[in-house]
XYZ file of C-alpha atoms in Angstrom:
694
model
C 27.121 18.082 30.024
C 27.073 16.263 26.772
C 23.679 14.726 25.120
C 23.054 11.095 25.915
C 23.345 8.821 22.816
C 21.969 5.308 22.551
C 24.401 2.739 21.788
C 24.349 0.979 18.092
C 23.193 -2.317 17.555
C 25.728 -4.718 16.972
C 25.352 -8.032 15.660
C 27.486 -11.107 14.229
C 28.525 -10.319 10.732
C 28.839 -6.453 11.151
C 32.139 -4.471 9.924
C 33.252 -1.825 12.412
C 36.147 0.465 12.977
C 38.067 0.136 16.440
C 41.545 0.508 17.401
C 42.544 1.663 13.970
C 41.426 -1.638 12.366
C 38.477 -2.578 10.262
C 37.253 -5.717 11.982
C 34.325 -7.969 11.549
C 32.101 -9.085 14.433
C 32.579 -12.930 15.014
C 30.340 -12.938 18.159
C 28.378 -10.942 20.596
C 27.474 -11.361 24.248
C 25.847 -9.750 26.960
C 28.815 -8.017 27.916
C 31.398 -8.330 25.227
C 31.964 -8.977 21.647
C 34.480 -11.154 19.836
C 36.171 -9.253 16.815
C 38.558 -10.299 14.313
C 42.059 -8.776 14.802
C 45.279 -8.537 12.479
C 47.739 -9.831 14.652
C 45.779 -12.554 16.818
C 42.887 -15.152 15.487
C 40.626 -12.827 17.744
C 39.939 -10.184 20.045
C 37.547 -10.017 22.960
C 36.463 -6.414 23.783
C 34.176 -5.412 26.414
C 31.006 -3.689 25.005
C 31.608 -0.605 27.433
C 35.152 -0.046 25.963
C 34.102 -0.704 22.652
C 31.228 1.800 22.608
C 33.529 4.619 24.339
C 36.289 4.404 21.913
C 36.879 7.612 19.944
C 37.525 6.070 16.558
C 34.535 3.538 17.084
C 32.352 3.238 13.851
C 29.747 0.827 12.337
C 30.733 0.768 8.778
C 28.484 -1.911 7.511
C 25.547 -3.930 8.765
C 24.117 -6.660 6.700
C 20.310 -6.340 5.799
C 17.811 -8.901 7.184
C 17.831 -11.644 4.857
C 14.603 -11.640 3.082
C 12.031 -14.204 3.026
C 12.902 -16.813 0.487
C 10.262 -18.015 -2.401
C 9.777 -21.446 -1.468
C 7.371 -22.036 -3.816
C 9.719 -21.859 -6.650
C 10.946 -25.306 -5.196
C 8.105 -27.075 -6.567
C 8.792 -26.261 -10.143
C 12.107 -27.966 -9.636
C 12.899 -31.885 -9.662
C 12.969 -33.860 -6.493
C 16.565 -34.378 -7.080
C 17.471 -30.902 -7.284
C 15.461 -30.092 -4.271
C 17.398 -32.509 -2.147
C 20.657 -31.177 -3.471
C 19.868 -27.595 -2.308
C 18.513 -28.811 1.185
C 21.891 -30.765 1.578
C 23.659 -27.655 0.979
C 21.858 -25.474 3.034
C 22.697 -27.814 6.459
C 26.515 -27.418 5.524
C 26.159 -23.431 4.817
C 24.183 -22.909 8.229
C 27.078 -24.548 9.806
C 29.404 -22.078 8.193
C 27.291 -19.155 9.212
C 26.211 -20.169 12.933
C 28.892 -22.884 13.775
C 26.461 -25.571 14.447
C 24.441 -27.558 11.614
C 20.537 -27.951 11.926
C 20.836 -31.343 13.177
C 22.935 -30.743 16.358
C 21.314 -31.395 19.530
C 20.477 -29.325 22.353
C 23.421 -28.250 24.271
C 25.791 -29.192 21.377
C 29.136 -27.224 21.011
C 30.346 -25.755 17.888
C 33.316 -27.891 16.370
C 36.804 -25.922 16.741
C 37.261 -24.932 13.004
C 33.613 -23.317 13.392
C 33.793 -22.126 16.934
C 33.780 -18.363 18.332
C 36.549 -16.284 16.882
C 36.847 -18.167 13.633
C 36.294 -15.748 10.616
C 33.904 -16.689 7.681
C 36.771 -17.111 5.603
C 38.281 -19.709 7.934
C 35.068 -21.492 8.111
C 34.676 -21.653 4.468
C 37.979 -23.151 3.883
C 37.371 -25.566 6.630
C 33.917 -26.477 5.052
C 35.573 -27.244 2.005
C 38.145 -29.275 2.917
C 35.572 -31.510 4.940
C 33.678 -31.970 1.990
C 36.717 -32.852 -0.180
C 37.452 -35.892 2.394
C 33.862 -36.838 2.165
C 33.996 -37.204 -1.812
C 32.491 -34.444 -2.936
C 33.917 -31.685 -5.062
C 34.002 -28.091 -3.695
C 36.413 -25.217 -3.106
C 36.484 -22.427 -0.638
C 35.301 -20.047 -3.582
C 32.433 -22.386 -4.128
C 31.360 -22.332 -0.354
C 31.800 -18.574 -0.069
C 29.479 -18.036 -3.281
C 27.001 -20.406 -2.067
C 26.812 -18.878 1.428
C 26.385 -15.455 -0.186
C 23.501 -16.667 -2.604
C 21.994 -18.133 0.482
C 21.925 -14.950 2.560
C 20.247 -13.135 -0.315
C 17.530 -15.877 -1.875
C 17.521 -18.498 0.602
C 17.446 -22.115 -0.216
C 16.169 -21.377 -3.686
C 19.671 -19.305 -4.157
C 21.359 -23.031 -3.496
C 19.145 -24.923 -5.956
C 20.204 -25.480 -9.909
C 17.542 -23.431 -11.457
C 18.373 -24.473 -14.782
C 16.000 -27.320 -14.819
C 13.287 -24.600 -14.146
C 13.765 -22.752 -16.933
C 10.642 -21.863 -18.827
C 10.391 -22.406 -22.620
C 9.537 -19.428 -24.773
C 5.803 -18.515 -25.005
C 5.510 -18.947 -28.875
C 8.681 -21.239 -29.176
C 11.102 -20.981 -31.917
C 8.641 -18.655 -34.138
C 10.282 -15.432 -35.201
C 8.712 -12.477 -33.031
C 8.038 -10.682 -36.481
C 5.498 -13.332 -37.667
C 4.040 -12.900 -33.979
C 3.705 -9.211 -34.422
C 2.176 -9.651 -37.915
C -0.626 -12.448 -36.647
C -1.335 -9.789 -33.797
C -2.005 -7.026 -36.344
C -4.208 -9.368 -38.702
C -6.356 -10.645 -35.617
C -6.764 -6.787 -34.585
C -7.898 -5.956 -38.115
C -10.718 -8.719 -37.883
C -12.362 -6.974 -34.735
C -14.910 -5.148 -36.627
C -15.177 -7.114 -39.693
C -17.290 -10.267 -40.475
C -15.906 -13.606 -38.987
C -13.473 -15.411 -41.042
C -11.511 -18.895 -40.537
C -8.069 -19.250 -39.560
C -6.926 -20.037 -42.845
C -7.382 -16.365 -43.749
C -5.945 -15.124 -40.793
C -2.833 -17.032 -41.743
C -2.955 -15.893 -45.236
C -3.355 -12.065 -43.683
C -0.311 -12.512 -41.522
C 1.876 -13.213 -44.554
C 0.783 -10.207 -46.376
C 1.428 -7.764 -43.436
C 4.947 -9.555 -43.328
C 5.778 -9.324 -46.794
C 4.944 -5.452 -46.702
C 7.007 -4.960 -43.675
C 10.802 -4.128 -44.037
C 12.812 -7.122 -43.940
C 9.840 -9.339 -44.092
C 10.970 -11.547 -46.804
C 14.032 -12.562 -44.971
C 12.132 -14.133 -41.797
C 11.912 -17.579 -41.565
C 8.381 -18.695 -42.473
C 7.064 -21.311 -39.885
C 5.393 -24.627 -40.873
C 1.520 -24.747 -41.155
C 1.154 -26.905 -37.907
C 2.904 -24.200 -36.160
C 1.200 -21.502 -37.542
C -2.208 -23.132 -36.584
C -0.482 -23.460 -32.830
C 0.682 -20.069 -32.777
C -2.911 -18.722 -33.961
C -4.678 -20.763 -31.292
C -2.568 -19.145 -28.617
C -3.037 -15.535 -29.781
C -6.748 -15.874 -30.343
C -7.317 -17.351 -26.712
C -10.581 -15.541 -25.356
C -10.802 -13.192 -28.446
C -13.445 -15.023 -30.541
C -11.406 -14.294 -33.805
C -13.044 -17.044 -35.649
C -16.366 -17.310 -33.513
C -19.183 -14.817 -32.918
C -18.900 -11.346 -34.334
C -20.617 -9.764 -31.357
C -18.840 -11.480 -28.601
C -15.444 -10.559 -30.267
C -16.391 -7.027 -30.461
C -17.522 -6.776 -27.105
C -14.548 -8.369 -25.688
C -12.314 -5.978 -27.871
C -14.089 -2.880 -27.020
C -14.233 -3.749 -23.194
C -12.626 -2.326 -20.315
C -8.880 -3.484 -19.624
C -8.950 -2.359 -15.897
C -10.514 -4.607 -13.473
C -14.368 -4.149 -13.364
C -15.730 -1.813 -10.694
C -18.826 -2.884 -8.212
C -21.532 -0.063 -7.940
C -22.753 0.169 -4.495
C -26.487 0.270 -4.251
C -28.373 0.444 -0.760
C -32.099 0.885 -1.447
C -34.685 -0.278 -4.098
C -34.777 1.867 -7.149
C -31.456 3.592 -6.478
C -30.157 2.426 -10.020
C -32.040 0.550 -12.264
C -30.960 -0.793 -15.988
C -33.252 -0.866 -19.139
C -32.593 -2.629 -22.446
C -34.455 -4.309 -25.467
C -33.646 -7.470 -27.493
C -35.513 -9.758 -29.887
C -37.362 -12.338 -28.129
C -36.510 -15.875 -30.051
C -40.276 -16.864 -30.415
C -42.729 -16.607 -33.328
C -46.036 -15.031 -32.283
C -49.355 -14.377 -34.154
C -50.197 -10.898 -34.746
C -53.300 -8.802 -34.777
C -53.475 -9.052 -38.408
C -52.943 -12.797 -38.196
C -49.441 -12.630 -39.444
C -46.757 -14.395 -37.996
C -43.578 -12.596 -36.753
C -40.850 -11.988 -33.868
C -41.462 -9.525 -31.197
C -39.003 -7.449 -29.154
C -38.575 -7.611 -25.183
C -37.945 -4.584 -23.291
C -37.321 -4.798 -19.678
C -36.001 -2.742 -16.540
C -34.398 -4.352 -13.782
C -33.434 -3.118 -10.206
C -29.895 -3.551 -9.349
C -30.428 -3.642 -5.670
C -32.886 -6.630 -5.568
C -32.643 -8.042 -9.068
C -36.366 -7.319 -9.354
C -37.696 -7.364 -12.913
C -39.778 -4.563 -12.324
C -41.670 -4.483 -15.641
C -41.340 -6.603 -19.082
C -43.219 -5.497 -22.284
C -43.335 -7.166 -25.821
C -43.973 -5.336 -28.901
C -43.307 -6.036 -32.665
C -40.881 -3.418 -32.843
C -39.700 -1.296 -29.636
C -40.719 2.661 -29.877
C -39.762 5.324 -27.631
C -43.658 5.427 -26.349
C -42.986 1.734 -25.268
C -40.420 2.865 -22.897
C -42.757 5.307 -21.202
C -45.418 2.897 -20.708
C -42.454 0.521 -19.263
C -41.896 3.210 -16.827
C -45.494 3.563 -15.979
C -45.835 0.043 -15.338
C -42.573 -0.264 -13.132
C -44.417 2.223 -10.675
C -47.786 0.760 -10.847
C -48.907 -2.206 -8.769
C -49.285 -5.508 -10.753
C -52.869 -6.692 -10.232
C -53.919 -10.291 -9.899
C -55.319 -11.466 -13.353
C -57.971 -14.371 -14.447
C -56.465 -17.887 -13.811
C -53.587 -16.834 -11.710
C -53.119 -18.773 -8.623
C -53.631 -17.313 -5.391
C -49.885 -18.417 -4.172
C -49.082 -15.239 -6.473
C -50.745 -12.737 -4.410
C -48.625 -10.243 -2.504
C -50.524 -10.914 0.551
C -49.158 -14.520 0.355
C -45.608 -13.618 -0.082
C -42.599 -12.549 1.692
C -43.098 -8.802 0.682
C -44.220 -6.367 3.867
C -47.702 -6.297 2.581
C -49.485 -4.985 5.529
C -47.244 -1.994 5.833
C -47.488 -1.150 2.226
C -51.159 -1.739 2.371
C -51.453 1.147 4.720
C -49.856 3.379 2.188
C -51.871 2.292 -1.024
C -54.873 0.029 -0.812
C -54.797 -0.891 -4.438
C -51.876 -3.689 -3.017
C -54.794 -5.443 -1.672
C -55.339 -7.375 -4.674
C -51.836 -6.921 -6.299
C -49.445 -9.821 -7.225
C -46.414 -10.588 -5.420
C -43.994 -8.137 -7.388
C -42.551 -4.887 -5.626
C -43.731 -1.485 -6.792
C -40.151 0.285 -7.248
C -39.646 4.002 -8.329
C -36.391 4.478 -10.196
C -34.056 7.176 -8.976
C -31.713 6.564 -11.659
C -31.932 4.715 -15.012
C -28.782 3.011 -17.082
C -29.586 2.498 -20.557
C -27.629 2.527 -24.071
C -27.798 4.641 -27.137
C -30.529 2.870 -28.737
C -33.054 5.079 -30.362
C -35.703 4.271 -28.027
C -34.126 5.404 -24.899
C -32.414 8.668 -26.433
C -35.577 9.925 -27.925
C -37.368 12.869 -26.573
C -40.486 11.305 -25.268
C -38.528 8.723 -23.092
C -36.292 11.570 -21.667
C -39.341 13.704 -21.127
C -41.095 10.878 -19.331
C -37.933 10.743 -16.793
C -38.226 14.243 -16.213
C -41.786 14.058 -15.370
C -41.072 11.472 -12.674
C -37.670 13.130 -11.572
C -35.725 10.379 -12.802
C -31.717 10.512 -13.471
C -30.883 9.333 -16.903
C -27.386 7.736 -17.216
C -26.395 6.564 -20.586
C -23.650 4.081 -21.014
C -20.595 4.128 -22.923
C -20.997 3.365 -26.833
C -19.829 -0.287 -27.333
C -19.851 -0.794 -23.663
C -22.689 -3.628 -22.792
C -20.961 -4.740 -19.768
C -21.916 -1.359 -18.192
C -25.453 -2.605 -17.882
C -24.834 -6.302 -17.390
C -27.561 -6.992 -15.093
C -29.988 -6.458 -17.604
C -28.163 -7.959 -20.398
C -27.925 -11.325 -18.110
C -31.782 -10.960 -17.519
C -32.545 -10.467 -21.100
C -30.534 -13.906 -21.714
C -32.217 -15.726 -18.816
C -35.668 -14.992 -20.390
C -34.844 -16.922 -23.127
C -33.150 -19.948 -21.549
C -36.292 -20.074 -18.427
C -39.054 -18.873 -20.400
C -38.779 -18.416 -24.055
C -37.553 -22.213 -24.876
C -40.932 -23.644 -23.290
C -43.364 -21.940 -25.799
C -44.555 -23.020 -29.308
C -42.674 -21.251 -31.991
C -39.308 -20.842 -30.169
C -36.750 -20.160 -32.701
C -33.446 -20.434 -30.895
C -30.782 -17.758 -30.626
C -29.624 -18.285 -34.243
C -30.446 -20.025 -37.659
C -28.366 -22.918 -36.670
C -30.910 -23.766 -33.922
C -33.967 -23.108 -35.884
C -36.544 -25.740 -36.305
C -38.753 -26.112 -39.212
C -42.325 -25.161 -40.232
C -42.617 -22.919 -36.553
C -45.513 -20.770 -38.189
C -47.569 -24.146 -38.425
C -47.321 -24.515 -34.678
C -49.865 -23.495 -31.973
C -48.779 -19.913 -31.441
C -49.909 -17.467 -28.791
C -51.054 -13.856 -29.813
C -48.980 -10.683 -28.339
C -51.559 -10.057 -25.567
C -51.577 -13.706 -24.523
C -47.936 -14.036 -24.577
C -47.469 -10.951 -22.418
C -49.889 -12.037 -19.817
C -47.806 -15.321 -19.713
C -44.603 -13.373 -19.241
C -46.099 -11.147 -16.385
C -47.229 -14.243 -14.735
C -43.750 -16.005 -15.193
C -42.127 -12.843 -13.577
C -44.254 -13.222 -10.677
C -44.294 -16.630 -10.105
C -40.576 -17.771 -10.918
C -38.279 -14.741 -11.432
C -39.497 -13.260 -8.365
C -39.125 -16.322 -6.087
C -36.126 -17.875 -7.741
C -32.898 -17.524 -5.452
C -30.411 -15.393 -7.309
C -26.715 -15.761 -7.300
C -26.048 -11.882 -7.117
C -28.055 -11.788 -4.049
C -26.078 -13.579 -1.295
C -26.203 -12.960 2.286
C -22.995 -11.075 3.402
C -22.621 -12.796 6.791
C -23.443 -16.007 5.337
C -22.189 -16.452 1.608
C -23.772 -19.703 1.326
C -27.322 -18.455 1.534
C -29.082 -17.141 -1.516
C -31.855 -14.549 -1.290
C -34.772 -14.148 -3.987
C -35.742 -10.674 -5.070
C -38.818 -10.388 -2.900
C -36.719 -11.505 0.130
C -33.936 -8.930 -0.978
C -36.804 -6.195 -1.496
C -38.170 -7.047 2.175
C -35.093 -6.990 3.658
C -33.914 -3.698 2.190
C -37.156 -2.347 3.268
C -36.622 -2.824 6.808
C -32.746 -1.465 6.630
C -33.276 1.681 4.563
C -36.904 2.550 5.153
C -37.822 2.506 1.489
C -41.544 3.628 0.636
C -42.709 3.288 -2.843
C -44.895 6.133 -3.930
C -46.684 4.613 -6.858
C -48.188 6.839 -9.649
C -51.713 8.172 -9.531
C -54.065 7.563 -11.829
C -53.730 10.861 -13.468
C -49.832 10.080 -13.701
C -50.372 6.571 -15.223
C -53.062 7.970 -17.993
C -50.505 10.986 -18.767
C -47.294 8.496 -19.262
C -49.257 6.322 -21.682
C -48.629 6.545 -25.619
C -51.137 9.322 -27.392
C -52.838 9.117 -30.615
C -55.194 11.549 -32.104
C -58.604 10.084 -33.317
C -62.068 11.463 -34.128
C -64.888 10.599 -32.207
C -67.950 9.107 -34.320
C -71.343 8.213 -33.526
C -70.170 4.802 -32.940
C -67.144 5.845 -31.032
C -63.733 5.591 -31.428
C -61.591 3.167 -33.536
C -57.891 1.934 -32.886
C -56.514 -0.967 -34.801
C -59.692 -2.373 -36.038
C -61.217 -2.044 -32.352
C -64.121 0.349 -31.400
C -64.140 1.783 -28.159
C -67.044 3.652 -26.813
C -68.792 5.290 -23.499
C -71.682 7.051 -22.681
C -69.483 9.939 -21.592
C -68.203 10.447 -25.153
C -71.688 11.930 -25.929
C -70.454 15.580 -25.889
C -67.546 15.094 -28.063
C -69.256 12.634 -31.073
C -68.799 14.337 -34.512
C -67.458 17.506 -32.869
C -64.200 19.593 -33.215
C -61.721 19.122 -30.358
C -60.486 22.582 -30.892
C -56.889 21.757 -31.147
C -56.196 23.260 -34.573
C -52.682 21.507 -34.972
C -54.382 17.989 -34.718
C -57.186 19.067 -37.304
C -59.544 18.935 -34.636
C -59.098 15.324 -33.466
C -59.139 14.426 -29.978
C -56.131 13.102 -28.056
C -56.604 9.651 -26.982
C -54.180 7.801 -24.412
C -54.019 3.816 -24.403
C -51.861 1.194 -22.932
C -50.457 -1.064 -25.966
C -50.724 -4.080 -23.342
C -54.356 -3.756 -22.327
C -56.534 -3.551 -25.059
C -59.877 -3.397 -22.943
C -59.877 0.554 -22.443
C -58.425 3.816 -23.786
C -58.874 7.355 -22.137
C -59.918 10.695 -24.325
C -58.818 14.083 -22.902
C -61.738 16.203 -23.136
C -60.328 19.398 -24.395
C -63.756 21.634 -24.531
C -64.563 20.318 -20.646
C -61.503 21.570 -18.651
C -59.190 18.684 -19.956
C -59.943 15.729 -17.899
C -60.005 12.110 -18.976
C -63.071 10.181 -20.144
C -62.727 6.473 -20.043
C -64.223 4.374 -23.145
C -64.277 0.655 -23.122
C -63.827 -1.864 -25.729
C -67.268 -2.144 -27.662
C -67.382 -5.932 -27.707
C -65.554 -6.642 -24.664
C -68.226 -9.164 -23.782
C -67.266 -11.281 -26.905
C -63.536 -12.264 -25.587
C -61.814 -12.572 -22.462
C -59.848 -9.545 -21.475
C -56.148 -10.241 -21.645
C -54.903 -7.753 -18.873
C -58.168 -7.124 -17.001
C -58.404 -7.638 -13.270
C -61.881 -9.461 -13.558
C -61.124 -12.691 -11.791
C -58.548 -11.658 -9.011
C -60.970 -12.516 -6.002
C -62.341 -15.918 -7.561
C -60.461 -17.872 -5.111
C -62.581 -18.937 -2.031
C -60.428 -19.629 0.631
C -57.097 -17.727 1.658
C -53.698 -18.986 2.974
C -51.546 -16.889 5.306
C -48.242 -17.635 3.133
C -47.654 -19.127 -0.118
C -45.426 -22.437 0.506
C -42.338 -23.092 -1.652
C -44.339 -26.196 -3.009
C -47.395 -24.061 -4.132
C -44.913 -21.453 -5.972
C -43.034 -24.452 -7.750
C -46.237 -26.188 -8.817
C -47.627 -22.858 -9.957
C -44.472 -22.213 -12.326
C -44.605 -25.784 -13.359
C -48.074 -25.370 -14.405
C -47.440 -22.064 -16.203
C -44.779 -23.651 -18.385
C -46.837 -26.641 -18.987
C -49.660 -24.173 -20.048
C -47.445 -22.256 -22.079
C -45.914 -25.090 -23.937
C -49.508 -26.432 -24.966
C -50.269 -22.813 -26.751
C -53.651 -21.491 -26.918
C -56.864 -23.384 -26.017
C -54.728 -26.472 -25.765
C -54.523 -27.577 -22.002
C -52.074 -30.246 -21.684
C -52.081 -33.094 -19.463
C -49.567 -35.890 -18.584
C -48.016 -37.373 -21.625
C -49.244 -34.725 -23.783
C -52.956 -35.666 -23.694
C -55.882 -32.907 -23.497
C -57.331 -33.062 -20.099
C -60.757 -31.564 -19.393
C -61.070 -28.218 -17.482
C -61.709 -28.413 -13.899
C -64.953 -26.929 -12.336
C -62.975 -24.223 -10.819
C -61.296 -23.458 -14.223
C -64.526 -23.318 -15.828
C -65.924 -20.963 -13.409
C -63.339 -18.641 -13.616
C -63.606 -18.667 -17.496
C -67.398 -18.177 -16.988
C -66.257 -14.986 -14.854
C -63.950 -13.847 -17.261
C -66.529 -13.835 -20.116
C -69.145 -12.174 -17.980
C -68.365 -8.648 -18.960
C -71.849 -7.850 -20.550
C -72.832 -6.003 -17.144
C -70.090 -4.094 -15.640
C -69.743 -1.533 -12.739
C -71.389 1.881 -12.912
C -68.007 3.472 -13.211
C -67.343 2.580 -17.008
C -70.671 1.240 -18.457
C -70.440 -0.101 -21.749
C -72.818 0.384 -24.463
C -75.221 -2.573 -25.867
C -73.593 -3.937 -28.967
C -75.480 -2.907 -32.134
C -75.994 -6.508 -33.001
C -76.697 -9.102 -30.419
C -74.250 -11.820 -30.431
C -75.227 -15.261 -31.050
C -76.127 -17.285 -27.541
C -73.257 -19.097 -26.266
C -73.255 -22.672 -26.133
C -74.041 -23.917 -22.472
C -71.234 -25.307 -20.383
C -71.183 -29.077 -19.790
C -71.627 -29.820 -16.495
C -70.704 -33.175 -14.766
C -72.749 -33.222 -11.436
C -73.492 -29.874 -10.339
C -74.318 -26.089 -11.634
C -71.849 -23.494 -11.904
C -72.033 -20.879 -9.349
C -73.538 -17.558 -10.369
C -71.682 -15.315 -12.132
C -70.857 -12.281 -10.424
C -69.662 -9.297 -12.701
C -66.585 -7.544 -11.732
C -65.659 -4.152 -13.010
C -62.739 -2.694 -14.738
C -59.823 -1.248 -12.999
C -60.181 2.304 -12.708
C -56.901 4.609 -11.947
C -58.901 7.391 -10.837
C -61.041 5.711 -8.109
C -60.140 6.516 -4.897
C -58.293 3.720 -3.274
C -59.069 4.969 0.425
C -62.903 5.210 -0.729
C -64.865 2.695 1.245
C -67.885 0.971 -0.145
C-alpha cells in the first residue's frame, strides 16, 4: 500500500506541468481548475484528475505580495499619489477580473473573465486606456502589474519626485573627509573657532594626494558644511562636553537594575560655585563630595571641604551609615517621625533614630566612583574593606557611567548654591563682582545649611527617575521610594556602632599637654585625659604622640586613643564650646513643644522656603519681606539661648572651666514675658548604649 500524499496547494498564477504542457492556472474552484491550453482558450480539469496525473508538477508558485511601504506615499506630491491610485484600480482588474469599485454580485467583463490569460488581459487593458485617451501599451501594463505585485501601490508611483538631495550638496567628498579629520583632531585640544577648522581643513586637503585638484567651495558653503558636521559635537563650544561626547559610548546605554537600597551607590566630587569664609578669615571656594543611592536617589551624605582628601571620603562613608540627628533651629517637620519613612519599624532596631532627621540610613553594598585621587587612595579602599563594600571604578573618561551623581551635583548648584551669598556661577562669564565683600557663610555654617536642605528639599522632592511602573504619571520622592522598597525587599539598615564610627574618622597625631590638645587653633580637653598629659604614648613611630580622631565637619569634640590603657577612646570636647553655638551638635533637637503625626506638604514647602531665605541673607542677617531685617521670635530666641547654654553639659563628657571667665553676656531683650529656663543638653555620645533606659 502506497504512502498517503497530501495534495499540493493550488492558486491563481501558479505554473504547473500537465498533459505534456506547461500551463498557467487561471481559476481554481472547489472541484476543478481552469488552465491555459495551447490549442484552446482554456481547459477545465477536475482536481482529482489533475492531482492523479503522472506528469503533474507544480513548477512555480508566486510568493505572497509583501506589505507595501505606504508611508512612502506621504513623501510624494498629491498629484503623484492620485496617479498611483488610478493605476491601482486598473491593475487590480487585470489581476482579479473586477475593479475595486465593482458592486456586490458583479460579473467580470468578458475580456477579463475566467479563462482569459494575463497576457490577453494586459492587451485588453492597454486597448481600453488608449480608447479613453491615455497613452498605454501592453508592455507598460505588464511592467506596472509586476511592480504592483512586488511593491504594492508604491511601485505604481513616480518616485522621481521623492528623490532626496545629497546630504552635503555638491561639495566634493574629499572636502567632507578633510573637515571630518580637522574636527576629530580638535577633540582633546582647546576650543577654537570655525574659521580655524576651515583653515585646518584646507591644510589637510592640500597634504592629501590629489587635494590640489579638488574644487574648493565658497565661504558660505564651507560654514554650512561645518554646521552639519559639528552638530552635537561641541567642536566650537565647551571642551569638557566635547571630550565627554567624543569618548562616550557609541552603543545604546544600558540600564542597571537595582532592587534594594544600597545595592549600588555612586560617589563623586566637584567644586561648589560658592565663596565661603574659611577658618583663617581667607575667602575661598570649597569642594562638594557626595554619595547617592541609585535605587532611591537618596543623597545619603554630602560634605564640604576646602580641598577633598582621601580621609574625607572615609568620613563620607561614616556619615552615610549614621543617622542624621536633628539640629538646633531645624523645624519639627524634618523629623523622621513626621515623614513617610517606616520610623516605628526602624526604631525597634536602633533607638538613635528617635531623634533622627527624615533621611534614610543606607549601608552601601557597591560604590561606583571615578579615578580621582581621593577614591583610588589606600585610605578609602581600606575603609571600604572595613565595611565590606565592593568598589567599582568606572572607565577613564566615562562620566556617564555614574550619571546619577553627576546630575545630582549639578542639581545642587541650580537648586541650592545659587541662593547663597557669594555665588560665583559656573564660569567667569557668569561671575559677579566683589563677591568677597558679601555676607559670606563660614564652612561649618554652610555645611549645616546643606544638610538641612538635603533633608527638607531633596528627600521630599519628586524625582523624574522614580516613577511608578504601573502608573508612569506618578513620581516618587526619595523618602517614598525608600519606604516602598523596605516593604518589598525587606531591607534592614544596620547603622555603624560608635566604635566603628570613630575608627572611620580621619586620624592626626598630637601631644596631650597640660591644657589639652590643640588642633587647628582649637583646644580640646577632658578630665579623662589626666593620665595622658605630658606623657609618651609609647608609639615609637610617631615619636610618642597620641592618636586623635576627629570629624572635620563637627568641631565640637575629638576622640583620643588610650594607647596605655587598652586602646579605648577618650572623648574630649572643645574647651570654649560655651562661647559659640555648636555647628553640628544635637543641643536642641527636642526644643519643639508639640508633636504632629505627620509632616504635611505645606510644612515641608514652608521649611524649604524659610531655609533658602535664611541662606540668602547670610549669617546673622535674618531676612524678612522685601529684604528688611526682622526681629527673631520668642521661639527662635529660646532655641538660640539653649544652643548657647553649654557651660554645664551631661556627665558623659564634662567640660573643664575656662582659664579666664568670659565676659557676662548681655541679657536678651524681652517683649512681654521672660524666656523659659535654660535646660542644658548633652552632646551626642556614639558609645552610649542606645537601648539603655534612663
